[in-house]
Amino acid sequence: MQQNHKQFLDLPPCPVEQADAVVVQLPLEQTVSYGTGTAGAPRAIIEASRQIELFDEETLIDFARSPKLHTMPPLPVEGTIEEYIAAVGRHVARLRDKFVLALGGEHTLTYGLVNGLVDDPAELTVVQIDAHADLIDELDGRRLSHGTVMRRLWERGCRIVQIGVRSLSRAEYDLAAADDRITTFYAHRLYEQWEDIIATLGGLRGDVYLSVDVDALDPSVIPSTGTPQPGGLSWRQAAAVIRTVATNDAVRLLGADLVEFVPSPHPPGCDLTAARLATKILAYWAVL
Ligand SMILES: [Mn+2]
C-alpha cells in the first residue's frame, strides 16, 4: 500500500492490519450549494494535525502509544456521485473491525460510509451534529446530495438524532416532528434542552454512527464551511456531545465523519480547529 502520503498527527505509519482506527480521506465536492473548497479539507486537516500534541489532557490518551492509527491515502474522486458513494462504501467495508474516522468532503459521503459499515441500517442510530437537517427529498434535481443525505438514511431505516439544527424547510420540520425515528434538538433551544440532549445521547444503545458537519459549530469557532449559519454550538458543547456518545458503554461506535470543512488560509488556526475536532473524536472513542 502507498505510504508516502502524510499521516494524521504526523505519527509513524502503522500497517492497516495492526491499526485500531483508520483515518480515511474523501475529497468529494460535487453537490455543494454555496461556498466551495471542501475538496481540500482532508489534506488541510491532516497537514494541521501535525501541529497537535499527541497527548490529550482531557482523556489522558497518548496517541504515541495507543490507539494505533493508520491514515489511508485519499480515495480519488471519479465517476458520478452515485458511483463515488458506492466506492466509499467498498473503501470502508473492509475496515469493519476498525474504528473509521472519515475526513470529507461534502456531507453526502455519510450515505456511503454508513452503507459500507453496516449491513442493516435499521439497526443503526446516526447522531448528526449539523446546522441543517439534511432531510430534503430532492435538492437541485438530485436524490443524493449534501441536503438529502439524512433523508436517504432515514428511508433505509436508520434512527437519527440531530443536534444544532437551525436551517431547514417546513417539509423537513414536519417530517422530523411527525416521525418517531427522528429526534431533532434545535439550536434555538440548546440551552433549555441541554440536559435532555445529554440524557438522550447517554441513553443510546447498540450500534451508533457519528456524523459531524462542522457547520453545527458556531461560525465564531469554525467560520470556514460551505453554508455557515449563526447561533451554533460552542467548542465545549460540541465536545460534550461527542464525548457523551463516544464514552457511552452501551454503545458500539462504528465510525465517524467530519464533513463540510473548507480550509482557510486566514486564519490558519481554523484548519487546526478542525484537526483538533477530529483528534477529539478519536480520543473520546479510545478512552472507553
Ligand atoms: Mn450537513
PDB file of C-alpha atoms and ligand atoms in Angstrom:
ATOM      1  CA  MET A   1       0.000   0.000   0.000  1.00  0.00           C
ATOM      2  CA  GLN A   2       1.107   3.528  -0.773  1.00  0.00           C
ATOM      3  CA  GLN A   3       2.786   5.030   2.283  1.00  0.00           C
ATOM      4  CA  ASN A   4       4.264   8.292   1.044  1.00  0.00           C
ATOM      5  CA  HIS A   5       1.231  10.398   1.991  1.00  0.00           C
ATOM      6  CA  LYS A   6       1.160  12.258   5.293  1.00  0.00           C
ATOM      7  CA  GLN A   7      -0.100  10.534   8.419  1.00  0.00           C
ATOM      8  CA  PHE A   8      -2.658  12.034  10.783  1.00  0.00           C
ATOM      9  CA  LEU A   9      -0.920  13.631  13.823  1.00  0.00           C
ATOM     10  CA  ASP A  10       2.393  13.035  11.989  1.00  0.00           C
ATOM     11  CA  LEU A  11       2.533   9.582  13.571  1.00  0.00           C
ATOM     12  CA  PRO A  12       4.891   6.994  12.114  1.00  0.00           C
ATOM     13  CA  PRO A  13       2.973   4.858   9.593  1.00  0.00           C
ATOM     14  CA  CYS A  14       1.270   1.866  11.220  1.00  0.00           C
ATOM     15  CA  PRO A  15       0.240  -1.046   8.962  1.00  0.00           C
ATOM     16  CA  VAL A  16      -3.510  -1.092   8.497  1.00  0.00           C
ATOM     17  CA  GLU A  17      -3.738  -4.684   9.807  1.00  0.00           C
ATOM     18  CA  GLN A  18      -2.272  -3.543  13.139  1.00  0.00           C
ATOM     19  CA  ALA A  19      -4.307  -0.365  13.438  1.00  0.00           C
ATOM     20  CA  ASP A  20      -7.149   0.157  15.900  1.00  0.00           C
ATOM     21  CA  ALA A  21      -8.516   3.118  13.974  1.00  0.00           C
ATOM     22  CA  VAL A  22      -8.218   4.190  10.350  1.00  0.00           C
ATOM     23  CA  VAL A  23      -8.374   7.746   9.029  1.00  0.00           C
ATOM     24  CA  VAL A  24      -9.870   7.845   5.529  1.00  0.00           C
ATOM     25  CA  GLN A  25      -9.711  10.846   3.198  1.00  0.00           C
ATOM     26  CA  LEU A  26     -12.684  11.529   0.940  1.00  0.00           C
ATOM     27  CA  PRO A  27     -12.256  14.798  -1.002  1.00  0.00           C
ATOM     28  CA  LEU A  28     -15.749  14.800  -2.550  1.00  0.00           C
ATOM     29  CA  GLU A  29     -17.148  18.141  -3.673  1.00  0.00           C
ATOM     30  CA  GLN A  30     -19.888  17.728  -6.279  1.00  0.00           C
ATOM     31  CA  THR A  31     -23.222  18.917  -4.867  1.00  0.00           C
ATOM     32  CA  VAL A  32     -22.210  21.882  -2.721  1.00  0.00           C
ATOM     33  CA  SER A  33     -24.722  24.750  -2.769  1.00  0.00           C
ATOM     34  CA  TYR A  34     -22.802  27.859  -1.749  1.00  0.00           C
ATOM     35  CA  GLY A  35     -19.146  28.156  -0.706  1.00  0.00           C
ATOM     36  CA  THR A  36     -16.642  25.813  -2.313  1.00  0.00           C
ATOM     37  CA  GLY A  37     -13.352  24.294  -1.212  1.00  0.00           C
ATOM     38  CA  THR A  38     -14.255  21.277   0.895  1.00  0.00           C
ATOM     39  CA  ALA A  39     -12.358  19.006  -1.535  1.00  0.00           C
ATOM     40  CA  GLY A  40      -9.177  20.382   0.026  1.00  0.00           C
ATOM     41  CA  ALA A  41     -10.269  19.633   3.578  1.00  0.00           C
ATOM     42  CA  PRO A  42      -8.820  16.134   4.187  1.00  0.00           C
ATOM     43  CA  ARG A  43      -5.371  17.252   3.126  1.00  0.00           C
ATOM     44  CA  ALA A  44      -5.555  20.507   5.139  1.00  0.00           C
ATOM     45  CA  ILE A  45      -6.820  18.737   8.263  1.00  0.00           C
ATOM     46  CA  ILE A  46      -4.028  16.173   8.101  1.00  0.00           C
ATOM     47  CA  GLU A  47      -1.456  18.896   7.497  1.00  0.00           C
ATOM     48  CA  ALA A  48      -2.745  20.875  10.520  1.00  0.00           C
ATOM     49  CA  SER A  49      -2.946  17.735  12.675  1.00  0.00           C
ATOM     50  CA  ARG A  50       0.833  17.511  12.504  1.00  0.00           C
ATOM     51  CA  GLN A  51       0.920  20.514  14.879  1.00  0.00           C
ATOM     52  CA  ILE A  52      -1.275  18.859  17.521  1.00  0.00           C
ATOM     53  CA  GLU A  53       0.116  17.361  20.725  1.00  0.00           C
ATOM     54  CA  LEU A  54      -0.052  13.569  20.798  1.00  0.00           C
ATOM     55  CA  PHE A  55      -1.186  13.767  24.434  1.00  0.00           C
ATOM     56  CA  ASP A  56      -4.799  14.723  25.147  1.00  0.00           C
ATOM     57  CA  GLU A  57      -5.040  16.371  28.546  1.00  0.00           C
ATOM     58  CA  GLU A  58      -8.737  15.569  28.968  1.00  0.00           C
ATOM     59  CA  THR A  59      -8.780  11.825  28.267  1.00  0.00           C
ATOM     60  CA  LEU A  60      -5.088  11.191  29.039  1.00  0.00           C
ATOM     61  CA  ILE A  61      -4.880   9.391  25.688  1.00  0.00           C
ATOM     62  CA  ASP A  62      -1.343   9.424  24.302  1.00  0.00           C
ATOM     63  CA  PHE A  63      -1.529   8.780  20.571  1.00  0.00           C
ATOM     64  CA  ALA A  64       2.182   7.889  20.554  1.00  0.00           C
ATOM     65  CA  ARG A  65       1.167   4.724  22.440  1.00  0.00           C
ATOM     66  CA  SER A  66      -2.478   3.895  21.837  1.00  0.00           C
ATOM     67  CA  PRO A  67      -4.741   3.725  19.897  1.00  0.00           C
ATOM     68  CA  LYS A  68      -2.732   2.765  16.820  1.00  0.00           C
ATOM     69  CA  LEU A  69      -3.767   4.876  13.834  1.00  0.00           C
ATOM     70  CA  HIS A  70      -3.425   4.231  10.132  1.00  0.00           C
ATOM     71  CA  THR A  71      -4.015   7.031   7.626  1.00  0.00           C
ATOM     72  CA  MET A  72      -5.108   5.870   4.188  1.00  0.00           C
ATOM     73  CA  PRO A  73      -4.317   7.854   1.034  1.00  0.00           C
ATOM     74  CA  PRO A  74      -7.215   9.914  -0.373  1.00  0.00           C
ATOM     75  CA  LEU A  75      -9.831   7.977  -2.340  1.00  0.00           C
ATOM     76  CA  PRO A  76      -9.694   9.733  -5.750  1.00  0.00           C
ATOM     77  CA  VAL A  77     -12.988  11.283  -6.820  1.00  0.00           C
ATOM     78  CA  GLU A  78     -14.115   9.565 -10.026  1.00  0.00           C
ATOM     79  CA  GLY A  79     -17.378   8.944 -11.861  1.00  0.00           C
ATOM     80  CA  THR A  80     -20.827  10.119 -10.885  1.00  0.00           C
ATOM     81  CA  ILE A  81     -21.702  10.954  -7.319  1.00  0.00           C
ATOM     82  CA  GLU A  82     -23.602   7.662  -7.065  1.00  0.00           C
ATOM     83  CA  GLU A  83     -20.510   5.765  -8.271  1.00  0.00           C
ATOM     84  CA  TYR A  84     -18.239   7.559  -5.832  1.00  0.00           C
ATOM     85  CA  ILE A  85     -20.598   6.994  -2.910  1.00  0.00           C
ATOM     86  CA  ALA A  86     -20.659   3.275  -3.795  1.00  0.00           C
ATOM     87  CA  ALA A  87     -16.841   3.300  -3.922  1.00  0.00           C
ATOM     88  CA  VAL A  88     -16.761   4.902  -0.462  1.00  0.00           C
ATOM     89  CA  GLY A  89     -18.882   2.002   0.808  1.00  0.00           C
ATOM     90  CA  ARG A  90     -16.433  -0.546  -0.622  1.00  0.00           C
ATOM     91  CA  HIS A  91     -13.487   1.501   0.710  1.00  0.00           C
ATOM     92  CA  VAL A  92     -14.663   1.210   4.319  1.00  0.00           C
ATOM     93  CA  ALA A  93     -16.455  -2.176   4.194  1.00  0.00           C
ATOM     94  CA  ARG A  94     -13.089  -3.919   4.649  1.00  0.00           C
ATOM     95  CA  LEU A  95     -12.401  -1.810   7.748  1.00  0.00           C
ATOM     96  CA  ARG A  96     -15.338  -3.048   9.821  1.00  0.00           C
ATOM     97  CA  ASP A  97     -13.049  -4.421  12.530  1.00  0.00           C
ATOM     98  CA  LYS A  98     -11.536  -0.918  12.983  1.00  0.00           C
ATOM     99  CA  PHE A  99     -12.872   2.439  14.088  1.00  0.00           C
ATOM    100  CA  VAL A 100     -13.241   4.517  10.930  1.00  0.00           C
ATOM    101  CA  LEU A 101     -12.778   8.281  11.021  1.00  0.00           C
ATOM    102  CA  ALA A 102     -13.638   9.796   7.649  1.00  0.00           C
ATOM    103  CA  LEU A 103     -12.487  13.270   6.643  1.00  0.00           C
ATOM    104  CA  GLY A 104     -14.707  14.880   3.975  1.00  0.00           C
ATOM    105  CA  GLY A 105     -15.595  16.348   1.706  1.00  0.00           C
ATOM    106  CA  GLU A 106     -19.282  17.063   1.481  1.00  0.00           C
ATOM    107  CA  HIS A 107     -21.942  15.565   3.726  1.00  0.00           C
ATOM    108  CA  THR A 108     -23.249  13.220   1.013  1.00  0.00           C
ATOM    109  CA  LEU A 109     -20.358  10.933   1.979  1.00  0.00           C
ATOM    110  CA  THR A 110     -22.184   9.783   5.114  1.00  0.00           C
ATOM    111  CA  TYR A 111     -24.535   7.695   2.959  1.00  0.00           C
ATOM    112  CA  GLY A 112     -21.666   5.645   1.511  1.00  0.00           C
ATOM    113  CA  LEU A 113     -19.889   5.390   4.856  1.00  0.00           C
ATOM    114  CA  VAL A 114     -22.937   4.023   6.680  1.00  0.00           C
ATOM    115  CA  ASN A 115     -23.704   1.581   3.860  1.00  0.00           C
ATOM    116  CA  GLY A 116     -20.128   0.329   3.976  1.00  0.00           C
ATOM    117  CA  LEU A 117     -20.036  -0.091   7.748  1.00  0.00           C
ATOM    118  CA  VAL A 118     -23.372  -1.807   8.432  1.00  0.00           C
ATOM    119  CA  ASP A 119     -25.460  -4.481   6.705  1.00  0.00           C
ATOM    120  CA  ASP A 120     -28.781  -3.292   8.062  1.00  0.00           C
ATOM    121  CA  PRO A 121     -29.142   0.468   8.673  1.00  0.00           C
ATOM    122  CA  ALA A 122     -32.398  -0.264  10.529  1.00  0.00           C
ATOM    123  CA  GLU A 123     -30.218  -1.438  13.426  1.00  0.00           C
ATOM    124  CA  LEU A 124     -28.246   1.820  13.487  1.00  0.00           C
ATOM    125  CA  THR A 125     -28.604   5.188  15.187  1.00  0.00           C
ATOM    126  CA  VAL A 126     -26.931   8.106  13.415  1.00  0.00           C
ATOM    127  CA  VAL A 127     -26.009  11.007  15.688  1.00  0.00           C
ATOM    128  CA  GLN A 128     -25.849  14.028  13.386  1.00  0.00           C
ATOM    129  CA  ILE A 129     -24.334  17.269  14.630  1.00  0.00           C
ATOM    130  CA  ASP A 130     -25.364  19.782  11.991  1.00  0.00           C
ATOM    131  CA  ALA A 131     -26.808  23.247  11.369  1.00  0.00           C
ATOM    132  CA  HIS A 132     -29.002  21.751   8.623  1.00  0.00           C
ATOM    133  CA  ALA A 133     -31.463  18.879   8.881  1.00  0.00           C
ATOM    134  CA  ASP A 134     -30.369  17.372   5.522  1.00  0.00           C
ATOM    135  CA  LEU A 135     -33.830  15.766   5.246  1.00  0.00           C
ATOM    136  CA  ILE A 136     -34.835  17.228   1.863  1.00  0.00           C
ATOM    137  CA  ASP A 137     -36.292  14.655  -0.533  1.00  0.00           C
ATOM    138  CA  GLU A 138     -34.624  16.132  -3.615  1.00  0.00           C
ATOM    139  CA  LEU A 139     -32.220  19.071  -3.947  1.00  0.00           C
ATOM    140  CA  ASP A 140     -31.450  20.687  -7.328  1.00  0.00           C
ATOM    141  CA  GLY A 141     -32.900  17.603  -9.025  1.00  0.00           C
ATOM    142  CA  ARG A 142     -30.634  15.262  -7.093  1.00  0.00           C
ATOM    143  CA  ARG A 143     -31.749  12.426  -4.829  1.00  0.00           C
ATOM    144  CA  LEU A 144     -28.233  12.067  -3.419  1.00  0.00           C
ATOM    145  CA  SER A 145     -26.724  15.305  -2.158  1.00  0.00           C
ATOM    146  CA  HIS A 146     -25.495  17.035   0.963  1.00  0.00           C
ATOM    147  CA  GLY A 147     -29.032  18.317   1.607  1.00  0.00           C
ATOM    148  CA  THR A 148     -30.749  14.917   1.233  1.00  0.00           C
ATOM    149  CA  VAL A 149     -28.273  12.591   2.920  1.00  0.00           C
ATOM    150  CA  MET A 150     -30.182  12.066   6.163  1.00  0.00           C
ATOM    151  CA  ARG A 151     -33.451  11.573   4.248  1.00  0.00           C
ATOM    152  CA  ARG A 152     -31.841   8.726   2.299  1.00  0.00           C
ATOM    153  CA  LEU A 153     -30.502   7.122   5.507  1.00  0.00           C
ATOM    154  CA  TRP A 154     -33.896   7.536   7.194  1.00  0.00           C
ATOM    155  CA  GLU A 155     -35.505   5.751   4.239  1.00  0.00           C
ATOM    156  CA  ARG A 156     -33.160   2.838   4.851  1.00  0.00           C
ATOM    157  CA  GLY A 157     -34.433   2.566   8.430  1.00  0.00           C
ATOM    158  CA  CYS A 158     -31.846   4.481  10.483  1.00  0.00           C
ATOM    159  CA  ARG A 159     -32.802   6.250  13.652  1.00  0.00           C
ATOM    160  CA  ILE A 160     -31.447   9.807  13.589  1.00  0.00           C
ATOM    161  CA  VAL A 161     -30.633  12.146  16.466  1.00  0.00           C
ATOM    162  CA  GLN A 162     -29.898  15.685  15.227  1.00  0.00           C
ATOM    163  CA  ILE A 163     -28.228  18.358  17.343  1.00  0.00           C
ATOM    164  CA  GLY A 164     -27.712  22.032  16.499  1.00  0.00           C
ATOM    165  CA  VAL A 165     -30.230  22.324  13.642  1.00  0.00           C
ATOM    166  CA  ARG A 166     -31.108  25.905  12.669  1.00  0.00           C
ATOM    167  CA  SER A 167     -31.782  25.819   8.933  1.00  0.00           C
ATOM    168  CA  LEU A 168     -34.432  23.629   7.309  1.00  0.00           C
ATOM    169  CA  SER A 169     -37.593  23.758   5.220  1.00  0.00           C
ATOM    170  CA  ARG A 170     -41.124  23.436   6.533  1.00  0.00           C
ATOM    171  CA  ALA A 171     -41.338  19.969   4.907  1.00  0.00           C
ATOM    172  CA  GLU A 172     -38.211  18.838   6.764  1.00  0.00           C
ATOM    173  CA  TYR A 173     -39.538  20.299  10.014  1.00  0.00           C
ATOM    174  CA  ASP A 174     -42.839  18.463   9.611  1.00  0.00           C
ATOM    175  CA  LEU A 175     -41.108  15.165   8.807  1.00  0.00           C
ATOM    176  CA  ALA A 176     -38.841  15.462  11.851  1.00  0.00           C
ATOM    177  CA  ALA A 177     -41.766  16.391  14.098  1.00  0.00           C
ATOM    178  CA  ALA A 178     -44.012  13.566  12.912  1.00  0.00           C
ATOM    179  CA  ASP A 179     -41.557  10.683  12.718  1.00  0.00           C
ATOM    180  CA  ASP A 180     -40.510   8.810  15.834  1.00  0.00           C
ATOM    181  CA  ARG A 181     -37.221   7.670  14.261  1.00  0.00           C
ATOM    182  CA  ILE A 182     -36.031  11.281  14.025  1.00  0.00           C
ATOM    183  CA  THR A 183     -35.195  13.316  17.132  1.00  0.00           C
ATOM    184  CA  THR A 184     -34.197  16.916  16.433  1.00  0.00           C
ATOM    185  CA  PHE A 185     -32.644  19.223  19.003  1.00  0.00           C
ATOM    186  CA  TYR A 186     -32.808  22.729  17.573  1.00  0.00           C
ATOM    187  CA  ALA A 187     -30.073  25.283  18.183  1.00  0.00           C
ATOM    188  CA  HIS A 188     -32.524  27.898  19.497  1.00  0.00           C
ATOM    189  CA  ARG A 189     -33.421  25.547  22.367  1.00  0.00           C
ATOM    190  CA  LEU A 190     -29.863  24.315  23.003  1.00  0.00           C
ATOM    191  CA  TYR A 191     -29.579  25.779  26.493  1.00  0.00           C
ATOM    192  CA  GLU A 192     -33.027  24.861  27.793  1.00  0.00           C
ATOM    193  CA  GLN A 193     -32.755  21.315  26.366  1.00  0.00           C
ATOM    194  CA  TRP A 194     -29.135  20.679  27.248  1.00  0.00           C
ATOM    195  CA  GLU A 195     -29.864  18.099  29.936  1.00  0.00           C
ATOM    196  CA  ASP A 196     -32.321  16.340  27.592  1.00  0.00           C
ATOM    197  CA  ILE A 197     -29.656  16.191  24.882  1.00  0.00           C
ATOM    198  CA  ILE A 198     -27.094  14.632  27.195  1.00  0.00           C
ATOM    199  CA  ALA A 199     -29.682  12.193  28.617  1.00  0.00           C
ATOM    200  CA  THR A 200     -30.798  11.153  25.121  1.00  0.00           C
ATOM    201  CA  LEU A 201     -27.226  10.529  23.975  1.00  0.00           C
ATOM    202  CA  GLY A 202     -26.325   8.825  27.240  1.00  0.00           C
ATOM    203  CA  GLY A 203     -29.373   6.580  26.823  1.00  0.00           C
ATOM    204  CA  LEU A 204     -28.444   5.309  23.341  1.00  0.00           C
ATOM    205  CA  ARG A 205     -27.906   1.563  22.949  1.00  0.00           C
ATOM    206  CA  GLY A 206     -26.326  -0.602  20.254  1.00  0.00           C
ATOM    207  CA  ASP A 207     -24.622   0.443  17.030  1.00  0.00           C
ATOM    208  CA  VAL A 208     -24.124   4.161  16.538  1.00  0.00           C
ATOM    209  CA  TYR A 209     -22.503   6.232  13.798  1.00  0.00           C
ATOM    210  CA  LEU A 210     -21.448   9.837  14.441  1.00  0.00           C
ATOM    211  CA  SER A 211     -21.649  12.439  11.685  1.00  0.00           C
ATOM    212  CA  VAL A 212     -20.152  15.832  12.434  1.00  0.00           C
ATOM    213  CA  ASP A 213     -20.935  18.587   9.958  1.00  0.00           C
ATOM    214  CA  VAL A 214     -18.612  21.390  11.037  1.00  0.00           C
ATOM    215  CA  ASP A 215     -21.327  23.967  10.327  1.00  0.00           C
ATOM    216  CA  ALA A 216     -23.030  22.741  13.526  1.00  0.00           C
ATOM    217  CA  LEU A 217     -20.439  24.706  15.428  1.00  0.00           C
ATOM    218  CA  ASP A 218     -20.887  28.423  15.758  1.00  0.00           C
ATOM    219  CA  PRO A 219     -19.143  30.383  12.971  1.00  0.00           C
ATOM    220  CA  SER A 220     -17.096  32.089  15.698  1.00  0.00           C
ATOM    221  CA  VAL A 221     -15.452  28.671  16.218  1.00  0.00           C
ATOM    222  CA  ILE A 222     -15.346  27.427  12.603  1.00  0.00           C
ATOM    223  CA  PRO A 223     -16.258  30.148  10.078  1.00  0.00           C
ATOM    224  CA  SER A 224     -14.962  28.270   7.055  1.00  0.00           C
ATOM    225  CA  THR A 225     -17.640  25.888   5.829  1.00  0.00           C
ATOM    226  CA  GLY A 226     -19.816  25.758   2.713  1.00  0.00           C
ATOM    227  CA  THR A 227     -23.013  27.147   4.251  1.00  0.00           C
ATOM    228  CA  PRO A 228     -22.327  28.754   7.650  1.00  0.00           C
ATOM    229  CA  GLN A 229     -25.232  29.587   9.978  1.00  0.00           C
ATOM    230  CA  PRO A 230     -25.054  31.821  13.067  1.00  0.00           C
ATOM    231  CA  GLY A 231     -26.057  30.588  16.505  1.00  0.00           C
ATOM    232  CA  GLY A 232     -24.328  27.232  16.696  1.00  0.00           C
ATOM    233  CA  LEU A 233     -22.642  25.017  19.253  1.00  0.00           C
ATOM    234  CA  SER A 234     -19.668  26.240  21.214  1.00  0.00           C
ATOM    235  CA  TRP A 235     -16.495  24.165  21.143  1.00  0.00           C
ATOM    236  CA  ARG A 236     -17.277  22.828  24.629  1.00  0.00           C
ATOM    237  CA  GLN A 237     -20.857  21.921  23.708  1.00  0.00           C
ATOM    238  CA  ALA A 238     -19.733  20.059  20.584  1.00  0.00           C
ATOM    239  CA  ALA A 239     -17.051  18.252  22.569  1.00  0.00           C
ATOM    240  CA  ALA A 240     -19.555  17.289  25.289  1.00  0.00           C
ATOM    241  CA  VAL A 241     -21.988  15.904  22.722  1.00  0.00           C
ATOM    242  CA  ILE A 242     -19.281  13.817  21.047  1.00  0.00           C
ATOM    243  CA  ARG A 243     -17.869  12.681  24.404  1.00  0.00           C
ATOM    244  CA  THR A 244     -21.286  11.594  25.658  1.00  0.00           C
ATOM    245  CA  VAL A 245     -21.861   9.411  22.589  1.00  0.00           C
ATOM    246  CA  ALA A 246     -18.351   8.015  22.323  1.00  0.00           C
ATOM    247  CA  THR A 247     -17.947   7.157  26.010  1.00  0.00           C
ATOM    248  CA  ASN A 248     -21.414   5.597  26.389  1.00  0.00           C
ATOM    249  CA  ASP A 249     -20.510   1.999  27.230  1.00  0.00           C
ATOM    250  CA  ALA A 250     -23.844   0.650  25.962  1.00  0.00           C
ATOM    251  CA  VAL A 251     -22.961   1.996  22.515  1.00  0.00           C
ATOM    252  CA  ARG A 252     -20.729   0.464  19.871  1.00  0.00           C
ATOM    253  CA  LEU A 253     -19.455   3.449  17.908  1.00  0.00           C
ATOM    254  CA  LEU A 254     -18.683   2.096  14.435  1.00  0.00           C
ATOM    255  CA  GLY A 255     -17.266   5.190  12.878  1.00  0.00           C
ATOM    256  CA  ALA A 256     -17.475   8.921  12.498  1.00  0.00           C
ATOM    257  CA  ASP A 257     -17.117  11.567   9.858  1.00  0.00           C
ATOM    258  CA  LEU A 258     -16.098  15.204   9.844  1.00  0.00           C
ATOM    259  CA  VAL A 259     -17.581  16.909   6.787  1.00  0.00           C
ATOM    260  CA  GLU A 260     -18.159  20.238   5.024  1.00  0.00           C
ATOM    261  CA  PHE A 261     -14.995  21.892   6.304  1.00  0.00           C
ATOM    262  CA  VAL A 262     -13.364  24.393   3.957  1.00  0.00           C
ATOM    263  CA  PRO A 263      -9.642  25.003   4.501  1.00  0.00           C
ATOM    264  CA  SER A 264      -8.909  28.573   5.405  1.00  0.00           C
ATOM    265  CA  PRO A 265      -5.593  30.340   4.898  1.00  0.00           C
ATOM    266  CA  HIS A 266      -6.771  33.149   7.205  1.00  0.00           C
ATOM    267  CA  PRO A 267      -6.502  32.328   9.994  1.00  0.00           C
ATOM    268  CA  PRO A 268      -4.618  29.060   9.670  1.00  0.00           C
ATOM    269  CA  GLY A 269      -5.904  28.310  13.172  1.00  0.00           C
ATOM    270  CA  CYS A 270      -9.228  27.235  11.689  1.00  0.00           C
ATOM    271  CA  ASP A 271      -7.629  24.220   9.993  1.00  0.00           C
ATOM    272  CA  LEU A 272      -6.144  23.420  13.364  1.00  0.00           C
ATOM    273  CA  THR A 273      -9.586  23.642  14.985  1.00  0.00           C
ATOM    274  CA  ALA A 274     -10.976  21.083  12.529  1.00  0.00           C
ATOM    275  CA  ALA A 275      -7.959  18.844  13.106  1.00  0.00           C
ATOM    276  CA  ARG A 276      -8.410  19.157  16.869  1.00  0.00           C
ATOM    277  CA  LEU A 277     -12.061  18.169  16.495  1.00  0.00           C
ATOM    278  CA  ALA A 278     -11.011  15.050  14.560  1.00  0.00           C
ATOM    279  CA  THR A 279      -8.458  14.270  17.272  1.00  0.00           C
ATOM    280  CA  LYS A 280     -11.082  14.685  19.999  1.00  0.00           C
ATOM    281  CA  ILE A 281     -13.380  12.196  18.242  1.00  0.00           C
ATOM    282  CA  LEU A 282     -10.542   9.648  18.255  1.00  0.00           C
ATOM    283  CA  ALA A 283      -9.605  10.372  21.882  1.00  0.00           C
ATOM    284  CA  TYR A 284     -13.178  10.029  23.173  1.00  0.00           C
ATOM    285  CA  TRP A 285     -13.648   6.818  21.180  1.00  0.00           C
ATOM    286  CA  ALA A 286     -10.362   5.415  22.519  1.00  0.00           C
ATOM    287  CA  VAL A 287     -10.865   6.289  26.189  1.00  0.00           C
ATOM    288  CA  LEU A 288     -13.729   3.843  26.671  1.00  0.00           C
TER     289      LEU A 288
HETATM  290 MN    MN B   1     -24.968  18.614   6.753  1.00  0.00          MN
END
